Structures are given as C-alpha cells and as structure tokens.
Tab-separated table of C-alpha atoms and ligand atoms in Angstrom:
chain	number	residue	atom	x	y	z
A	1	MET	CA	194.044	77.608	132.223
A	2	SER	CA	191.715	79.575	129.906
A	3	GLU	CA	188.087	79.546	130.875
A	4	LYS	CA	187.274	78.344	127.431
A	5	LEU	CA	189.163	75.061	127.781
A	6	ILE	CA	187.357	71.827	128.064
A	7	ASP	CA	189.840	70.053	130.365
A	8	GLY	CA	189.809	66.339	129.418
A	9	LYS	CA	192.385	65.542	132.093
A	10	LEU	CA	190.246	67.103	134.817
A	11	VAL	CA	186.987	65.356	133.724
A	12	SER	CA	188.892	62.142	133.265
A	13	GLU	CA	190.427	62.255	136.780
A	14	LYS	CA	186.986	62.815	138.270
A	15	ILE	CA	185.507	59.796	136.452
A	16	ARG	CA	188.575	57.671	137.247
A	17	ASN	CA	188.158	58.420	140.946
A	18	GLU	CA	184.482	57.331	140.687
A	19	ILE	CA	185.636	54.126	138.832
A	20	LYS	CA	188.314	53.437	141.506
A	21	GLU	CA	185.632	53.653	144.267
A	22	LYS	CA	183.301	51.488	142.351
A	23	VAL	CA	185.968	48.780	141.798
A	24	LEU	CA	186.727	48.769	145.588
A	25	LYS	CA	183.068	48.150	146.319
A	26	LEU	CA	182.842	45.426	143.720
A	27	LYS	CA	185.949	43.768	145.199
A	28	GLU	CA	184.378	43.800	148.622
A	29	LYS	CA	180.996	42.474	147.437
A	30	TYR	CA	182.214	39.821	144.954
A	31	GLN	CA	185.766	39.078	146.086
A	32	GLY	CA	186.864	39.528	142.491
A	33	GLU	CA	188.031	42.254	140.206
A	34	PRO	CA	187.431	43.443	136.611
A	35	GLY	CA	190.053	42.249	134.146
A	36	LEU	CA	191.286	43.610	130.860
A	37	ALA	CA	193.361	41.827	128.240
A	38	ALA	CA	195.239	43.960	125.719
A	39	VAL	CA	196.378	42.227	122.581
A	40	LEU	CA	199.215	43.862	120.585
A	41	VAL	CA	200.450	42.411	117.331
A	42	GLY	CA	203.748	43.746	115.853
A	43	ASP	CA	206.142	46.499	116.942
A	44	ASP	CA	204.269	49.693	116.151
A	45	GLY	CA	205.767	52.276	118.475
A	46	PRO	CA	202.730	54.431	119.205
A	47	SER	CA	200.597	51.258	119.786
A	48	GLN	CA	203.106	50.081	122.410
A	49	ILE	CA	202.785	53.356	124.182
A	50	TYR	CA	198.962	53.341	124.019
A	51	VAL	CA	198.880	49.797	125.490
A	52	ARG	CA	201.277	50.777	128.246
A	53	ASN	CA	199.142	53.767	129.117
A	54	LYS	CA	195.974	51.702	129.179
A	55	ARG	CA	197.451	49.112	131.444
A	56	LYS	CA	198.758	51.841	133.759
A	57	ALA	CA	195.355	53.411	133.870
A	58	CYS	CA	193.877	49.976	134.784
A	59	GLU	CA	196.400	49.511	137.589
A	60	ASN	CA	195.569	53.002	139.003
A	61	VAL	CA	191.915	52.142	139.431
A	62	GLY	CA	192.382	48.544	140.612
A	63	ILE	CA	191.473	46.718	137.322
A	64	TYR	CA	193.516	43.620	136.626
A	65	SER	CA	195.222	43.784	133.216
A	66	GLU	CA	197.384	41.559	131.133
A	67	GLU	CA	199.188	42.082	127.813
A	68	HIS	CA	199.487	39.618	124.966
A	69	LYS	CA	202.295	40.852	122.807
A	70	LEU	CA	202.508	38.917	119.544
A	71	SER	CA	205.077	39.160	116.788
A	72	ALA	CA	204.306	40.924	113.467
A	73	GLN	CA	204.450	37.488	111.792
A	74	THR	CA	201.527	36.049	113.905
A	75	THR	CA	198.985	34.391	111.638
A	76	GLU	CA	195.265	35.303	111.620
A	77	GLU	CA	194.561	31.820	112.911
A	78	GLU	CA	196.879	32.197	115.856
A	79	LEU	CA	195.339	35.561	116.748
A	80	LEU	CA	191.818	34.211	116.520
A	81	LYS	CA	192.796	31.284	118.792
A	82	LEU	CA	194.123	33.634	121.389
A	83	ILE	CA	190.848	35.671	121.235
A	84	ASP	CA	188.872	32.541	121.549
A	85	ASN	CA	190.818	31.615	124.774
A	86	LEU	CA	190.283	35.200	126.105
A	87	ASN	CA	186.540	35.014	125.328
A	88	ASN	CA	186.421	32.010	127.569
A	89	ASP	CA	188.678	33.223	130.250
A	90	LYS	CA	186.678	34.029	133.401
A	91	LYS	CA	189.080	36.608	134.806
A	92	ILE	CA	188.952	38.714	131.609
A	93	ASN	CA	185.952	40.986	131.214
A	94	GLY	CA	187.329	43.210	128.449
A	95	ILE	CA	189.402	42.435	125.363
A	96	LEU	CA	191.221	45.141	123.635
A	97	ILE	CA	192.756	44.615	120.244
A	98	GLN	CA	195.167	47.403	119.652
A	99	LEU	CA	194.919	48.749	116.058
A	100	PRO	CA	196.368	48.873	113.539
A	101	LEU	CA	196.885	45.144	112.881
A	102	PRO	CA	199.529	44.020	110.309
A	103	SER	CA	198.133	44.125	106.738
A	104	HIS	CA	197.913	40.264	106.351
A	105	ILE	CA	195.340	40.067	109.147
A	106	ASN	CA	191.678	40.902	108.396
A	107	GLU	CA	190.838	43.540	110.892
A	108	SER	CA	187.043	43.348	110.876
A	109	LEU	CA	187.180	39.470	111.117
A	110	VAL	CA	189.360	39.788	114.200
A	111	LEU	CA	187.372	42.540	115.874
A	112	ASN	CA	184.134	40.655	115.235
A	113	SER	CA	185.608	37.545	116.808
A	114	VAL	CA	185.799	39.296	120.192
A	115	SER	CA	182.737	38.282	122.235
A	116	SER	CA	180.212	41.163	122.172
A	117	ASP	CA	180.070	40.625	126.008
A	118	LYS	CA	183.811	41.504	126.293
A	119	ASP	CA	183.926	44.151	123.499
A	120	VAL	CA	184.940	47.055	125.759
A	121	ASP	CA	185.952	49.115	122.700
A	122	GLY	CA	182.336	49.042	121.505
A	123	PHE	CA	183.436	48.043	117.907
A	124	HIS	CA	181.498	44.710	117.603
A	125	PRO	CA	178.490	44.952	115.234
A	126	ILE	CA	176.139	43.921	118.124
A	127	ASN	CA	177.278	46.796	120.240
A	128	ALA	CA	177.301	49.233	117.310
A	129	GLY	CA	173.767	48.052	116.499
A	130	ASN	CA	172.644	48.504	120.118
A	131	LEU	CA	174.006	51.962	119.994
A	132	PHE	CA	172.137	52.655	116.809
A	133	GLU	CA	168.900	51.477	118.463
A	134	GLY	CA	169.557	53.561	121.586
A	135	LYS	CA	169.875	50.481	123.830
A	136	PRO	CA	172.430	50.458	126.705
A	137	SER	CA	175.610	48.698	125.482
A	138	PHE	CA	179.332	49.172	125.332
A	139	ILE	CA	179.610	52.581	123.667
A	140	ALA	CA	182.770	53.285	121.656
A	141	CYS	CA	185.169	54.971	124.035
A	142	THR	CA	186.101	58.164	122.201
A	143	PRO	CA	182.560	59.337	121.359
A	144	HIS	CA	181.372	58.266	124.814
A	145	GLY	CA	184.180	60.422	126.383
A	146	ILE	CA	183.208	63.324	124.206
A	147	LEU	CA	179.606	63.183	125.499
A	148	LYS	CA	180.809	62.934	129.154
A	149	MET	CA	182.911	65.969	128.662
A	150	LEU	CA	180.102	67.970	127.161
A	151	GLU	CA	177.858	66.902	130.040
A	152	HIS	CA	180.529	67.909	132.576
A	153	TYR	CA	180.634	71.457	131.082
A	154	ASN	CA	176.792	71.597	130.906
A	155	VAL	CA	176.812	72.072	127.154
A	156	ALA	CA	173.245	72.241	125.832
A	157	ILE	CA	172.939	69.678	122.987
A	158	GLU	CA	169.133	69.488	122.405
A	159	GLY	CA	168.011	71.335	119.350
A	160	LYS	CA	171.560	72.529	118.481
A	161	ASN	CA	173.231	72.070	115.107
A	162	ALA	CA	176.068	69.571	115.598
A	163	VAL	CA	178.522	68.904	112.755
A	164	VAL	CA	180.716	65.842	112.977
A	165	LEU	CA	183.724	65.937	110.674
A	166	GLY	CA	184.703	62.404	109.795
A	167	ARG	CA	182.651	59.260	109.418
A	168	SER	CA	184.768	56.423	110.807
A	169	ASN	CA	183.086	53.572	112.580
A	170	ILE	CA	185.122	54.172	115.787
A	171	VAL	CA	184.695	57.971	116.120
A	172	GLY	CA	182.611	59.908	113.546
A	173	LYS	CA	179.538	57.646	113.168
A	174	PRO	CA	179.109	56.797	116.816
A	175	ALA	CA	179.685	60.434	117.849
A	176	ALA	CA	176.948	61.499	115.452
A	177	ILE	CA	174.491	58.869	116.786
A	178	LEU	CA	175.189	59.906	120.390
A	179	LEU	CA	174.561	63.555	119.594
A	180	LEU	CA	171.373	62.601	117.734
A	181	GLN	CA	170.224	60.667	120.773
A	182	LYS	CA	170.699	63.885	122.743
A	183	ASN	CA	168.368	65.518	120.270
A	184	ALA	CA	170.958	67.650	118.290
A	185	THR	CA	170.369	68.155	114.589
A	186	VAL	CA	173.371	66.303	113.212
A	187	THR	CA	175.263	66.642	109.945
A	188	ILE	CA	178.110	64.296	109.165
A	189	CYS	CA	180.867	65.559	106.833
A	190	HIS	CA	183.606	63.571	105.068
A	191	SER	CA	186.046	63.822	102.261
A	192	ARG	CA	183.381	64.127	99.596
A	193	THR	CA	181.341	66.762	101.324
A	194	GLN	CA	180.648	69.876	99.269
A	195	ASN	CA	180.488	73.315	100.924
A	196	LEU	CA	182.253	72.012	103.992
A	197	GLU	CA	183.110	75.491	105.182
A	198	GLU	CA	179.538	76.694	104.921
A	199	ILE	CA	178.171	73.598	106.820
A	200	LEU	CA	180.759	73.984	109.580
A	201	LYS	CA	179.945	77.662	109.895
A	202	GLY	CA	176.398	76.801	110.808
A	203	ALA	CA	177.458	74.469	113.670
A	204	ASP	CA	176.792	75.180	117.328
A	205	ILE	CA	178.825	72.113	118.159
A	206	ILE	CA	181.803	70.794	116.028
A	207	VAL	CA	183.406	67.387	116.490
A	208	ALA	CA	186.438	67.178	114.295
A	209	ALA	CA	187.777	63.679	113.712
A	210	ILE	CA	189.594	63.543	110.376
A	211	GLY	CA	193.258	63.279	111.112
A	212	ARG	CA	194.257	66.457	109.248
A	213	ALA	CA	196.521	68.820	111.108
A	214	ASN	CA	194.977	72.288	111.863
A	215	PHE	CA	192.281	71.733	109.183
A	216	VAL	CA	189.509	73.706	110.882
A	217	LYS	CA	190.250	77.407	110.582
A	218	ALA	CA	188.577	80.393	112.179
A	219	ASN	CA	186.670	81.335	109.068
A	220	MET	CA	184.851	77.929	109.227
A	221	VAL	CA	183.643	78.385	112.826
A	222	LYS	CA	180.709	80.451	114.126
A	223	LYS	CA	181.298	82.735	117.004
A	224	GLY	CA	180.367	80.988	120.247
A	225	ALA	CA	180.696	77.420	118.855
A	226	ILE	CA	181.655	74.473	121.086
A	227	VAL	CA	184.584	72.768	119.447
A	228	VAL	CA	185.711	69.211	120.201
A	229	ASP	CA	188.977	68.180	118.563
A	230	VAL	CA	189.565	64.457	118.251
A	231	GLY	CA	192.450	64.614	115.904
A	232	ILE	CA	195.952	63.571	116.900
A	233	ASN	CA	198.528	64.726	114.335
A	234	ARG	CA	202.257	65.007	114.686
A	235	LEU	CA	203.839	67.837	112.758
A	236	ASP	CA	207.333	67.508	111.195
A	237	THR	CA	208.594	69.622	114.162
A	238	GLY	CA	207.443	66.847	116.479
A	239	LYS	CA	204.582	68.979	117.910
A	240	LEU	CA	201.314	67.234	118.490
A	241	VAL	CA	198.303	69.095	117.128
A	242	GLY	CA	194.622	68.399	116.488
A	243	ASP	CA	192.349	68.735	113.466
A	244	VAL	CA	191.434	72.238	114.616
A	245	ASP	CA	193.750	75.260	114.330
A	246	PHE	CA	193.596	75.948	118.110
A	247	ASP	CA	195.275	79.375	118.043
A	248	GLU	CA	192.844	80.613	115.377
A	249	VAL	CA	189.703	79.002	116.656
A	250	GLU	CA	190.065	79.359	120.409
A	251	PRO	CA	189.314	83.125	120.474
A	252	ILE	CA	185.939	82.771	118.683
A	253	SER	CA	184.814	79.534	120.355
A	254	ASP	CA	182.838	79.360	123.583
A	255	LEU	CA	184.479	76.168	124.683
A	256	ILE	CA	187.212	74.100	123.020
A	257	THR	CA	189.292	70.972	123.731
A	258	PRO	CA	193.033	71.179	123.609
A	259	VAL	CA	195.309	68.631	121.947
A	260	PRO	CA	196.785	66.994	123.915
A	261	GLY	CA	194.774	66.962	127.150
A	262	GLY	CA	191.302	66.975	125.692
A	263	VAL	CA	189.618	63.964	124.148
A	264	GLY	CA	192.612	61.640	124.609
A	265	PRO	CA	192.469	61.013	128.350
A	266	MET	CA	188.682	60.529	128.086
A	267	THR	CA	189.113	57.685	125.602
A	268	ILE	CA	191.155	55.605	128.069
A	269	THR	CA	188.778	56.563	130.912
A	270	MET	CA	185.779	55.246	129.021
A	271	LEU	CA	187.639	51.957	128.316
A	272	LEU	CA	188.008	51.551	132.081
A	273	TRP	CA	184.326	52.398	132.456
A	274	ASN	CA	183.337	49.697	129.920
A	275	THR	CA	185.571	47.074	131.611
A	276	VAL	CA	183.900	47.709	134.932
A	277	LEU	CA	180.491	47.637	133.301
A	278	SER	CA	181.362	44.311	131.759
A	279	TYR	CA	182.443	42.853	135.091
A	280	GLU	CA	179.190	44.078	136.683
A	281	LYS	CA	177.251	42.388	133.936
A	282	SER	CA	179.186	39.122	134.497
A	283	VAL	CA	178.488	39.006	138.251
A	284	SER	CA	174.886	40.242	138.290
B	1	LIG	P1	189.822	57.607	109.880
B	1	LIG	O1	191.056	57.868	109.045
B	1	LIG	O2	189.204	56.214	110.078
B	1	LIG	O3	188.595	58.560	109.267
B	1	LIG	C1	188.857	59.793	108.891
B	1	LIG	C2	187.600	60.445	108.414
B	1	LIG	O4	187.889	61.786	108.049
B	1	LIG	C3	186.999	59.773	107.196
B	1	LIG	O5	185.615	59.670	107.301
B	1	LIG	C4	187.350	60.741	105.986
B	1	LIG	O6	186.414	60.784	104.948
B	1	LIG	C5	187.411	62.078	106.735
B	1	LIG	N1	188.257	63.043	106.059
B	1	LIG	C6	189.576	62.832	105.819
B	1	LIG	N2	190.074	64.000	105.240
B	1	LIG	C7	189.035	64.784	105.117
B	1	LIG	C8	188.898	66.145	104.594
B	1	LIG	N3	189.933	66.762	104.003
B	1	LIG	N4	187.665	66.695	104.644
B	1	LIG	C9	186.641	66.111	105.198
B	1	LIG	N5	186.708	64.832	105.738
B	1	LIG	C10	187.885	64.237	105.667
B	1	LIG	O7	190.131	58.350	111.272
B	1	LIG	P2	189.580	58.070	112.764
B	1	LIG	O8	188.183	58.406	112.875
B	1	LIG	O9	190.096	56.750	113.295
B	1	LIG	O10	190.462	59.219	113.509
B	1	LIG	C11	190.348	60.536	113.191
B	1	LIG	C12	191.407	61.323	113.998
B	1	LIG	O11	191.130	61.179	115.367
B	1	LIG	C13	192.864	60.812	113.820
B	1	LIG	O12	193.685	61.962	113.942
B	1	LIG	C14	193.073	59.885	114.989
B	1	LIG	O13	194.391	59.777	115.373
B	1	LIG	C15	192.239	60.639	116.024
B	1	LIG	N6	191.771	59.740	117.100
B	1	LIG	C16	191.929	60.226	118.388
B	1	LIG	C17	191.471	59.439	119.470
B	1	LIG	C18	191.657	60.073	120.806
B	1	LIG	O14	191.492	59.359	121.758
B	1	LIG	N7	191.877	61.354	120.903
B	1	LIG	C19	190.818	58.178	119.274
B	1	LIG	C20	190.634	57.779	117.879
B	1	LIG	C21	191.161	58.592	116.876
B	1	LIG	P3	186.065	59.578	103.984
B	1	LIG	O15	185.265	58.638	104.894
B	1	LIG	O16	185.302	60.155	102.929
B	1	LIG	O17	187.410	58.996	103.630
C-alpha cells in the first residue's frame, strides 16, 4: 500500500477492537449490552446493504442489533409510532433511520422524533447544537471518523487552511465545525462558490463531500495537501469512485484517502462508538 494512503480500514479495525474490548468490560460490569435498532423503509438496494453491513459490524463487536424493515407504503404516522416505541425501549441505546426515506415522509420530522439520547447518527438538532457549542455529544459519524483518521496519521490541523467542499448537515457542516474546533482556518465551499479552484488551491487540508465523481483535479490541489474524499459515486462502468480524481491527485498530495476503503469504514465505526457511548450514558 502506498505510503500516502490514509487507510480507513486499518484505523477502523483498530478502533473496532477497542470498542469490542470496551463492550466486553461493560457486559461484565453491568450484565447488559449496548443495543442498536436500524429502521429501513422501502426497498432501496444500497440502503439494504448499508443496514446489513451496520448490523454485521454490531455483531462483530458484541453490540445487540435489530432491524425494523417497513414497506415503502408505510405512513409517517406508523413510522413515528415505531420510533416512539424504540425511544422507550430499554434494550435500545441507538436508533438509526436509514436514509433516504420515501418522498411522502417528512425526513426532518422523523429524524427529529428520535430521542436525542438515542440519536447515534448525531443528526438531531440538540446534538448538532451541542457540536456547534463544542460540548461533548453524539457527533455525526462521517465527520467524526474523518477526525479520527487525521488524528491517527498525526495530521497537524491547528493553524492550517482547511477547505470543506459541500455543506450538507450530515457531512460538510459538521466536518467544518470539527476542523474549526481543532483550530484550523476553515472555508466551506458549495455549488454557488465562486473561484472554487483558487480556494481549493490554498488548502492544506481538503475534505471533499459533494457527490460528483472525480471532481477535484490535480490543478485544484496544492502540493503536499492532505486530501479526504468522502464522495461515493458509481460510474456507468460500475466502478466506485470518490469526489477526488485519485489518479491525478495522489502524486501531489501528502496523504489521501482511497475510495473505497477510506472514509466509508470509519462512518460505521463511529456509529458503533456512539452506540456504546449511549449505553454508557444510560447506565452511569
Ligand atoms: P448532499 O447532496 O447532501 O450535499 C452535497 C453538497 O455538495 C451540497 O452542499 C452542494 O452544494 C455541494 N455541491 C454539489 N455540487 C457541487 C459542485 N459542483 N461544486 C461545489 N459544491 C457542490 O451530499 P452529502 O453531504 O450527503 O454526501 C456527499 C457525498 O458523500 C456523496 O457522494 C455521498 O454518497 C457521500 N457520503 C459518503 C459517506 C461515507 O461514509 N463515505 C457518508 C455520507 C455521504 P449546495 O448546498 O449549494 O447544493
């Protein structure tokens, strides 16, 4: 493996082993175990795979998991009722609503109905607000995983120019806040940003999360930059690529995440992390 690669699988495995040990100790101490409920509405193929992978990851570290698979015709009311039951279910510490939801269901209403104490995705406004204020809370899994990877590779963040490409609530914004808390000077770019290339070219650290295949080219990246590619895009050929043109950018970067095998495994790992954290909060 190239010395430049940020190996998400490796970092992920290390953290998952730590989680596994922690779960064992918690089982001994409290005679109970953390529990995650995954809620899946409809038949979206990739979502089914994501949920399966998350449950498998739970099993591997000793976290109890259950799946609630609902038909695409499920009403908003039925879904809210299920979430209410899970909010009150003592064996469940984390509730995961797999997105996207069918279009007749109000996504933010549903996400906000998950108790903020069981919001292991870190999407609830209370947890987003806590993150904003720099208080410990459930941190959104993908940006949290990015920070953990940068930490593992001893990437200096303080005082660096970090550019986050994308401003979604689940990746771009929380990633920018976390980098800011690590004392980076952060710029957030989006679809209306002018002089995007110029801004990117000034970045010591780039986090690309826009969902546009191979968008970031070598001419947009400074030599020696640290490049984190969140994007997952499937080409017509079936190949999975990120938002960064890896072949072009890898030679000029100092460190770069591959797709797949970079950010992806870390996202699931931090979901496990949050589920254990939630259990610890519930028993302490
Ligand atoms: P969203 O679609 O919610 O947000 C995309 C963001 O990118 C928006 O802020 C949009 O700007 C911006 N954008 C789109 N096109 C451009 C452009 N041409 N130039 C500049 N900015 C642009 O995406 P997510 O944040 O949910 O996901 C981003 C990518 O990350 C996707 O590929 C997704 O699959 C992947 N992902 C990967 C995860 C992992 O675990 N590896 C986890 C989550 C997501 P505007 O706001 O102006 O519309």
